[in-house]
Amino acid sequence: MKFAKTALLAAVLCATSLSGHAYAADEILRFVPVKGGFVLAEQGRIAPIIVAPGETMAVRHAAQDLARDLAQVTGQTPQVLGQAAHTPTPAPAAIIIGTLGQSAIIDAMVKKGAINPQALAGKWESFLILSLQKPLPGVARALVVVGSDRRGTAFGAYEVSRAMGVNPWSWWADLAPRHHDAIYAAPGLHHFGPPSVRYRGIFVNDEDWGLFPWAARTFDPQRKDIGPKTYARIFELMLRLKANTLWPAMHKTTAAFNSDPANAKLADDYGIIMGSSHSEVMLRNNVGEWKDAPEAFNYAANPEKIRLYWEERVQKNGAYENLWTIGMRGLHDTGMVGTSTMAEKVALLDRVIKDQRALLDKHVAGGAEKAGQIFVPYKEVLDIYRSGLNVPENVSIVWPDDNFGYIRQFPSKAEAHRSGGAGVYYHLSYLGYPLSYLWLSTTPPALVREEMTRAYDKGARNIWIVNVGDIKPAEIGTTHFLDMAWDVEKHRGESQKDYLKHWLGEAFGPELSAQASAMMDEYFRLNFARRPEHLEWPAKAEDRHLSDFTVAEAHDRLRRWRALAAKAQAMAAQVPADRQDAWFELVEFPIRAASATNIRYFAAEYYDEMIEVTPAEAYSAGGAMAWADEEIAAITDRYNNAIAGGKWRNIMPAEPADPQWRIYRPRPLVTPAASLRSAPDRFFARVDATQTPPSPGIEAGDIPAKGWRKVEGMGRGHGVMIADTQGAPWSANFTLARGQNGVTLGLLPMFPDGEDRELKLEVSIDGGAPIAIAVPRQVGSAPWVTGVLANLLRVPVPATLTPGAHRIAVTARSGGIALNRLIFWP
């Protein structure tokens, strides 16, 4: 895979332009004169953008966006000219954008030897950015963007925008580009692509509480829905992030994407490949488009009507670039009906797939052998696949995670080498059992990197789709996922801290990046132990929702949250005026919201503990609950009504937003009446004075071992140790003051390789015979529930341990072993 020498090219330029540091040798653009370079913009003149008449709409959209970006940066709007290769355009400089084999201008340059076509020919979504002399009659110098296909060219145009400081989230996160009087093109050739993963996309989902009300009431009130105006902004964002595939919003509240043909036409104009989720096969939104009785959605009893329903969509959308989801589930994220035994399910699904492919043969150019298709073994469909379902060779099998960031199954070698390849459907947002997480984006980049590189290494390289909920506030997670999909090798060894420093540096500049990244790293670490939406534990005595934190651990957690929220607020004073809104959206709001939610929960827990013991302590904890309620209300109001002049009104609900899907949300906490609470100062003083309690055992991340790799940003404490080599022992020495009855291993709730259903390891104490441990990994089981909510599997190992010195060795016997800590029994 070939890329420009500096993969962080645009980010480096943005950072140096803000700080005045030296420029890198291979940058595309500069803001001061450069030897061998030329002026693209300076006071009184700006280079035109030239696009050949035969170019696609995707390239034309990108050229217009580049012109708009140049106007934002320089205050001057360039002309966008459509012309043939030999039409004179007297100009000292120009920006030329075109696609190999599509643009007559580019092909003319190839013919005269100015561009080497072998660098791009036959490559997927690749592009060059280079400086040329006399590329056209009358044009002295040009910055040329040439792509291997329409998206490659569009990506190249947006890369030029990024090189002059236009953040991909410029509109979506209020990161307006900084002004520069002059822009210079540096000499050189820059080669990008092909991407690591062929299809890279997002799923806009569970939009009822954020994206839909914002679009319907604020952004597009005439439409009163998510329509072409909103999708145009989504498509542009995707191209700026080098994504190419969309699963559109599909809840009942939103009109089905294809109910308005303008949506599909717009997607094609932008070069976006349309797909659909695991429950919307054949591009059909069943919730919005199936007009018959729900019980009629039964292929065993009603195949002809369902087949005609699918055929209508294939006929209408078959001319566009699509990824057809094949197979069948129920109407909306439910199991397929009409069968009782597993053999019947396999047979019926096999019949469904054959009939769906026959429709592609009938209506799509190239038929089922050429049309892009995916099969998603999600939830109950995985069991059907495991029971012998035969998926056609050229269909990509897209493996889902367990909805909480842990991939359920990885492709076998045979599955990875199928012509259709394999992929991953991943969640950064989720509505469902046992508890949802729709509010704040808290999945740590370290976990995403670990799971997705593991999937890539095992052959899942054809399609990566990530559920991003309402898009906001998942800006960091979305970018990170798509960055990895574009160039997995660049990010393979990148730590969470380093990625955050790069991302926040591009957003806010190098002066703030170190402090901001440290804060967001702490944000992800604290939330990994428990997401704010998951602050509920199985009920104990008297239905009191007691956590598994001790009082000292809970108060230490609150101390860290309070300190972090105070830093985020204090640092806002250092943020430039033009980044204040972005700072609140990307850093301050998520930190303060998570902090207040933790305060509310653990203050309630302390209130219950102390109300009959020390009422004064309890009353102050009740005051802290009331303070947290007010804090959440205030920052939510600010996000919706004050930030960016009300641009994001209705995008950010207070969690939980409403009574819908209450079964998948924590039970509401009741703040004590005013007569049963006092000022929170006493409670906060106790919390802030809390000393960090000692670790309850051994932190695995503190002890290196051959064949194991430390990963920071996951687990509790100092990171986790991941076994890269089966059979390699991780060992630790420890001394006990008194005897113990066993040890508990704390593992991340990962899954083993292939079709294995158990995590396997061995434990040896003091050189004794290894104790074989098998940990069943069954989605929906009680251990899975507690594991994903805590991001921790507690695996007990009985053993008689006498006082004195001991040595323990843990050996991985399967993939997916990530050791966090060892805790000794009393």
CSV table of C-alpha atoms in Angstrom, one decimal, residues 35-349:
chain,number,residue,atom,x,y,z
A,35,LYS,CA,11.3,27.2,-3.1
A,36,GLY,CA,10.0,25.6,-6.2
A,37,GLY,CA,6.4,26.3,-5.3
A,38,PHE,CA,3.9,28.7,-6.6
A,39,VAL,CA,1.0,31.0,-5.5
A,40,LEU,CA,-2.5,29.6,-5.4
A,41,ALA,CA,-4.0,32.5,-3.6
A,42,GLU,CA,-2.8,35.9,-2.4
A,43,GLN,CA,-4.4,39.3,-2.0
A,44,GLY,CA,-6.3,40.1,-5.1
A,45,ARG,CA,-6.0,36.8,-7.0
A,46,ILE,CA,-6.9,33.2,-6.6
A,47,ALA,CA,-6.3,30.2,-8.8
A,48,PRO,CA,-9.4,28.9,-10.7
A,49,ILE,CA,-10.5,25.3,-10.3
A,50,ILE,CA,-10.7,23.4,-13.6
A,51,VAL,CA,-12.8,20.3,-14.1
A,52,ALA,CA,-13.3,18.7,-17.5
A,53,PRO,CA,-16.9,18.7,-18.8
A,54,GLY,CA,-17.2,14.9,-18.8
A,55,GLU,CA,-16.5,14.5,-15.1
A,56,THR,CA,-19.0,12.9,-12.7
A,57,MET,CA,-21.2,14.8,-10.3
A,58,ALA,CA,-19.2,13.4,-7.4
A,59,VAL,CA,-16.1,15.2,-8.6
A,60,ARG,CA,-18.1,18.3,-9.4
A,61,HIS,CA,-19.5,18.4,-5.8
A,62,ALA,CA,-16.0,18.0,-4.4
A,63,ALA,CA,-14.7,20.8,-6.7
A,64,GLN,CA,-17.5,23.1,-5.5
A,65,ASP,CA,-16.7,22.2,-1.9
A,66,LEU,CA,-13.1,23.0,-2.4
A,67,ALA,CA,-14.0,26.4,-3.9
A,68,ARG,CA,-16.1,27.1,-0.8
A,69,ASP,CA,-13.3,26.0,1.5
A,70,LEU,CA,-10.8,28.3,-0.3
A,71,ALA,CA,-13.3,31.2,0.1
A,72,GLN,CA,-13.5,30.5,3.8
A,73,VAL,CA,-9.8,30.4,4.2
A,74,THR,CA,-8.7,33.3,1.9
A,75,GLY,CA,-11.9,35.4,1.7
A,76,GLN,CA,-11.7,35.0,-2.1
A,77,THR,CA,-14.0,32.7,-4.1
A,78,PRO,CA,-12.3,30.9,-7.0
A,79,GLN,CA,-14.0,30.2,-10.3
A,80,VAL,CA,-14.9,26.6,-11.0
A,81,LEU,CA,-14.4,26.2,-14.7
A,82,GLY,CA,-15.5,23.3,-16.9
A,83,GLN,CA,-13.4,23.1,-20.1
A,84,ALA,CA,-11.9,20.8,-22.6
A,85,ALA,CA,-8.2,19.8,-22.6
A,86,HIS,CA,-7.1,22.3,-25.2
A,87,THR,CA,-9.2,25.3,-24.4
A,88,PRO,CA,-6.9,28.2,-23.5
A,89,THR,CA,-7.3,29.5,-20.0
A,90,PRO,CA,-4.7,32.2,-19.4
A,91,ALA,CA,-3.8,32.0,-15.7
A,92,PRO,CA,-0.5,31.9,-13.8
A,93,ALA,CA,-1.8,29.0,-11.7
A,94,ALA,CA,-4.8,26.7,-11.4
A,95,ILE,CA,-6.1,23.7,-9.5
A,96,ILE,CA,-7.0,20.9,-11.9
A,97,ILE,CA,-9.2,18.1,-10.7
A,98,GLY,CA,-10.0,15.0,-12.8
A,99,THR,CA,-10.3,11.2,-13.0
A,100,LEU,CA,-8.1,9.0,-15.0
A,101,GLY,CA,-9.9,7.8,-18.1
A,102,GLN,CA,-12.8,10.1,-17.4
A,103,SER,CA,-11.3,13.6,-17.7
A,104,ALA,CA,-10.0,14.7,-21.1
A,105,ILE,CA,-7.7,17.1,-19.4
A,106,ILE,CA,-6.1,14.4,-17.3
A,107,ASP,CA,-5.8,12.0,-20.2
A,108,ALA,CA,-4.1,14.6,-22.2
A,109,MET,CA,-1.5,15.0,-19.5
A,110,VAL,CA,-1.0,11.3,-19.4
A,111,LYS,CA,-0.5,11.3,-23.2
A,112,LYS,CA,2.3,13.8,-23.0
A,113,GLY,CA,4.0,12.0,-20.1
A,114,ALA,CA,3.2,14.5,-17.3
A,115,ILE,CA,1.3,11.8,-15.3
A,116,ASN,CA,2.2,8.2,-14.9
A,117,PRO,CA,-1.1,6.2,-15.3
A,118,GLN,CA,0.5,3.1,-13.7
A,119,ALA,CA,0.4,4.8,-10.3
A,120,LEU,CA,-3.5,4.6,-10.5
A,121,ALA,CA,-4.6,2.3,-13.2
A,122,GLY,CA,-7.0,-0.4,-11.8
A,123,LYS,CA,-6.6,0.8,-8.2
A,124,TRP,CA,-9.6,1.4,-6.0
A,125,GLU,CA,-10.2,4.9,-4.7
A,126,SER,CA,-6.6,6.1,-5.1
A,127,PHE,CA,-5.3,9.5,-6.0
A,128,LEU,CA,-2.3,11.6,-6.7
A,129,ILE,CA,-1.7,15.3,-5.8
A,130,LEU,CA,1.2,16.8,-7.7
A,131,SER,CA,2.5,20.1,-9.0
A,132,LEU,CA,3.1,20.5,-12.8
A,133,GLN,CA,4.4,23.2,-15.1
A,134,LYS,CA,2.4,24.2,-18.2
A,135,PRO,CA,-0.2,21.5,-17.8
A,136,LEU,CA,-2.6,23.3,-20.2
A,137,PRO,CA,-2.2,26.0,-22.8
A,138,GLY,CA,-2.0,29.3,-21.0
A,139,VAL,CA,-1.7,27.8,-17.5
A,140,ALA,CA,1.8,28.3,-16.1
A,141,ARG,CA,1.6,26.1,-13.0
A,142,ALA,CA,-1.0,23.8,-11.6
A,143,LEU,CA,-1.8,21.7,-8.5
A,144,VAL,CA,-3.3,18.6,-10.1
A,145,VAL,CA,-5.6,16.2,-8.3
A,146,VAL,CA,-6.0,13.0,-10.3
A,147,GLY,CA,-8.0,10.0,-9.1
A,148,SER,CA,-8.3,6.4,-10.2
A,149,ASP,CA,-12.1,6.6,-10.0
A,150,ARG,CA,-14.7,9.2,-9.0
A,151,ARG,CA,-14.4,8.7,-5.3
A,152,GLY,CA,-10.6,8.7,-5.5
A,153,THR,CA,-10.7,12.1,-7.2
A,154,ALA,CA,-13.2,13.5,-4.7
A,155,PHE,CA,-11.0,12.3,-1.8
A,156,GLY,CA,-8.1,14.1,-3.4
A,157,ALA,CA,-10.0,17.4,-3.6
A,158,TYR,CA,-11.0,17.1,0.0
A,159,GLU,CA,-7.4,16.3,0.9
A,160,VAL,CA,-6.4,19.6,-0.5
A,161,SER,CA,-9.0,21.3,1.7
A,162,ARG,CA,-7.6,19.5,4.7
A,163,ALA,CA,-4.1,20.6,3.8
A,164,MET,CA,-5.2,24.2,4.1
A,165,GLY,CA,-6.6,23.6,7.6
A,166,VAL,CA,-10.2,22.6,6.8
A,167,ASN,CA,-11.2,19.9,9.3
A,168,PRO,CA,-13.5,17.2,8.0
A,169,TRP,CA,-15.8,18.1,10.8
A,170,SER,CA,-15.6,21.8,10.0
A,171,TRP,CA,-19.4,22.1,9.6
A,172,TRP,CA,-20.6,19.3,11.9
A,173,ALA,CA,-18.4,20.4,14.8
A,174,ASP,CA,-18.2,24.1,14.2
A,175,LEU,CA,-14.4,24.0,13.5
A,176,ALA,CA,-14.4,26.9,11.0
A,177,PRO,CA,-11.0,27.1,9.2
A,178,ARG,CA,-8.5,29.8,10.1
A,179,HIS,CA,-8.0,32.7,7.7
A,180,HIS,CA,-4.8,33.0,5.6
A,181,ASP,CA,-4.0,35.7,3.2
A,182,ALA,CA,-1.9,33.5,0.9
A,183,ILE,CA,-1.6,29.8,0.0
A,184,TYR,CA,1.3,28.3,-1.9
A,185,ALA,CA,1.5,24.9,-3.6
A,186,ALA,CA,4.7,23.1,-2.7
A,187,PRO,CA,6.5,21.0,-5.3
A,188,GLY,CA,6.3,17.3,-5.2
A,189,LEU,CA,4.1,14.2,-5.8
A,190,HIS,CA,1.9,12.7,-3.2
A,191,HIS,CA,0.3,9.3,-3.6
A,192,PHE,CA,-2.7,8.1,-1.5
A,193,GLY,CA,-4.4,4.7,-1.5
A,194,PRO,CA,-5.6,2.2,-2.2
A,195,PRO,CA,-7.4,1.9,1.1
A,196,SER,CA,-7.0,-1.0,3.5
A,197,VAL,CA,-10.7,-1.8,3.5
A,198,ARG,CA,-12.7,-1.6,0.3
A,199,TYR,CA,-16.1,-0.6,1.7
A,200,ARG,CA,-15.9,1.8,4.6
A,201,GLY,CA,-19.1,3.2,6.0
A,202,ILE,CA,-21.4,4.4,8.8
A,203,PHE,CA,-24.9,3.4,9.9
A,204,VAL,CA,-27.1,6.3,11.1
A,205,ASN,CA,-29.3,4.6,13.6
A,206,ASP,CA,-31.6,5.1,16.6
A,207,GLU,CA,-32.1,8.6,15.4
A,208,ASP,CA,-35.4,9.2,17.3
A,209,TRP,CA,-33.9,11.4,20.0
A,210,GLY,CA,-31.1,13.3,18.2
A,211,LEU,CA,-30.7,13.5,14.5
A,212,PHE,CA,-34.3,13.2,13.6
A,213,PRO,CA,-35.7,15.9,15.9
A,214,TRP,CA,-32.8,18.2,14.9
A,215,ALA,CA,-33.3,17.7,11.2
A,216,ALA,CA,-37.1,17.9,11.4
A,217,ARG,CA,-37.4,20.9,13.7
A,218,THR,CA,-34.2,22.8,13.2
A,219,PHE,CA,-32.2,22.1,10.1
A,220,ASP,CA,-35.0,21.2,7.6
A,221,PRO,CA,-38.3,22.2,9.2
A,222,GLN,CA,-40.0,22.4,5.8
A,223,ARG,CA,-39.3,18.8,5.2
A,224,LYS,CA,-40.0,17.8,8.8
A,225,ASP,CA,-37.8,14.8,8.3
A,226,ILE,CA,-34.3,13.5,7.5
A,227,GLY,CA,-34.2,14.2,3.7
A,228,PRO,CA,-31.9,15.3,0.9
A,229,LYS,CA,-30.8,18.5,2.7
A,230,THR,CA,-29.6,16.5,5.7
A,231,TYR,CA,-28.2,13.7,3.6
A,232,ALA,CA,-26.2,16.1,1.5
A,233,ARG,CA,-24.4,17.2,4.7
A,234,ILE,CA,-23.9,13.5,5.7
A,235,PHE,CA,-22.5,12.6,2.3
A,236,GLU,CA,-20.1,15.5,2.3
A,237,LEU,CA,-18.8,14.5,5.8
A,238,MET,CA,-18.4,10.9,4.7
A,239,LEU,CA,-16.3,11.9,1.7
A,240,ARG,CA,-14.1,14.2,3.8
A,241,LEU,CA,-13.5,11.2,6.1
A,242,LYS,CA,-12.8,8.9,3.1
A,243,ALA,CA,-15.9,6.8,3.7
A,244,ASN,CA,-17.9,5.4,0.8
A,245,THR,CA,-20.9,3.4,2.2
A,246,LEU,CA,-24.0,4.5,4.1
A,247,TRP,CA,-26.7,2.5,5.9
A,248,PRO,CA,-29.3,5.3,6.2
A,249,ALA,CA,-31.6,6.1,9.2
A,250,MET,CA,-34.3,3.5,9.4
A,251,HIS,CA,-36.4,3.9,12.5
A,252,LYS,CA,-40.2,4.4,12.4
A,253,THR,CA,-39.9,8.1,13.1
A,254,THR,CA,-38.0,8.7,9.9
A,255,ALA,CA,-39.4,8.3,6.4
A,256,ALA,CA,-37.7,5.4,4.6
A,257,PHE,CA,-34.6,6.5,2.7
A,258,ASN,CA,-36.0,5.3,-0.7
A,259,SER,CA,-39.5,6.6,-0.2
A,260,ASP,CA,-38.1,9.7,-1.8
A,261,PRO,CA,-36.2,8.9,-5.0
A,262,ALA,CA,-34.2,12.1,-4.6
A,263,ASN,CA,-32.3,10.6,-1.7
A,264,ALA,CA,-30.9,7.7,-3.8
A,265,LYS,CA,-30.2,10.1,-6.7
A,266,LEU,CA,-28.3,12.4,-4.4
A,267,ALA,CA,-26.3,9.5,-3.0
A,268,ASP,CA,-25.2,8.6,-6.5
A,269,ASP,CA,-24.4,12.2,-7.3
A,270,TYR,CA,-22.0,12.2,-4.3
A,271,GLY,CA,-20.6,8.8,-5.2
A,272,ILE,CA,-21.9,7.2,-2.1
A,273,ILE,CA,-22.6,3.5,-2.1
A,274,MET,CA,-26.0,2.7,-0.5
A,275,GLY,CA,-26.5,-0.3,1.7
A,276,SER,CA,-28.9,-1.3,4.4
A,277,SER,CA,-28.8,-2.9,7.8
A,278,HIS,CA,-29.0,-6.5,8.8
A,279,SER,CA,-32.8,-6.3,9.2
A,280,GLU,CA,-33.4,-4.3,5.9
A,281,VAL,CA,-32.5,-6.8,3.2
A,282,MET,CA,-32.6,-5.8,-0.4
A,283,LEU,CA,-32.6,-2.1,0.5
A,284,ARG,CA,-36.0,-2.3,1.9
A,285,ASN,CA,-36.9,-0.4,5.1
A,286,ASN,CA,-39.6,-2.8,6.4
A,287,VAL,CA,-40.8,-0.5,9.2
A,288,GLY,CA,-41.7,2.2,6.7
A,289,GLU,CA,-42.3,0.3,3.5
A,290,TRP,CA,-44.0,-3.0,4.3
A,291,LYS,CA,-47.7,-2.1,4.1
A,292,ASP,CA,-49.2,-5.5,4.7
A,293,ALA,CA,-49.9,-7.1,8.1
A,294,PRO,CA,-46.8,-7.8,10.1
A,295,GLU,CA,-47.6,-11.5,10.2
A,296,ALA,CA,-47.6,-11.6,6.4
A,297,PHE,CA,-43.9,-10.9,6.4
A,298,ASN,CA,-43.4,-14.7,6.4
A,299,TYR,CA,-41.5,-16.2,3.5
A,300,ALA,CA,-42.6,-19.7,4.3
A,301,ALA,CA,-46.2,-18.7,3.9
A,302,ASN,CA,-46.1,-15.6,1.6
A,303,PRO,CA,-43.0,-15.8,-0.7
A,304,GLU,CA,-44.5,-14.3,-3.8
A,305,LYS,CA,-45.7,-11.1,-2.2
A,306,ILE,CA,-42.4,-10.6,-0.4
A,307,ARG,CA,-40.4,-11.4,-3.5
A,308,LEU,CA,-42.4,-8.7,-5.5
A,309,TYR,CA,-41.8,-6.3,-2.6
A,310,TRP,CA,-38.0,-6.8,-3.0
A,311,GLU,CA,-38.2,-6.8,-6.8
A,312,GLU,CA,-39.7,-3.3,-6.8
A,313,ARG,CA,-36.7,-1.9,-5.0
A,314,VAL,CA,-34.2,-3.8,-7.2
A,315,GLN,CA,-35.9,-2.4,-10.3
A,316,LYS,CA,-35.9,1.2,-9.0
A,317,ASN,CA,-32.4,1.3,-7.5
A,318,GLY,CA,-30.5,-1.3,-9.5
A,319,ALA,CA,-28.8,1.3,-11.7
A,320,TYR,CA,-27.1,2.8,-8.8
A,321,GLU,CA,-24.0,1.6,-6.9
A,322,ASN,CA,-25.3,-0.5,-4.1
A,323,LEU,CA,-24.3,-3.1,-1.5
A,324,TRP,CA,-27.3,-5.5,-1.3
A,325,THR,CA,-27.9,-7.0,2.1
A,326,ILE,CA,-29.2,-10.5,1.5
A,327,GLY,CA,-30.9,-13.0,3.8
A,328,MET,CA,-33.9,-12.3,6.0
A,329,ARG,CA,-34.9,-11.3,9.5
A,330,GLY,CA,-38.2,-10.1,10.9
A,331,LEU,CA,-39.8,-6.7,10.3
A,332,HIS,CA,-37.6,-4.8,12.6
A,333,ASP,CA,-34.6,-6.3,14.4
A,334,THR,CA,-36.4,-9.5,15.1
A,335,GLY,CA,-36.0,-13.1,14.1
A,336,MET,CA,-37.3,-14.6,10.8
A,337,VAL,CA,-40.7,-16.2,11.3
A,338,GLY,CA,-42.3,-19.2,9.6
A,339,THR,CA,-40.1,-21.9,10.9
A,340,SER,CA,-39.7,-23.9,14.1
A,341,THR,CA,-36.7,-26.2,13.8
A,342,MET,CA,-33.1,-25.1,13.0
A,343,ALA,CA,-33.1,-27.3,9.9
A,344,GLU,CA,-36.2,-25.5,8.6
A,345,LYS,CA,-34.6,-22.1,9.3
A,346,VAL,CA,-31.5,-23.1,7.3
A,347,ALA,CA,-33.6,-24.4,4.4
A,348,LEU,CA,-35.8,-21.3,4.3
A,349,LEU,CA,-33.0,-18.9,4.4
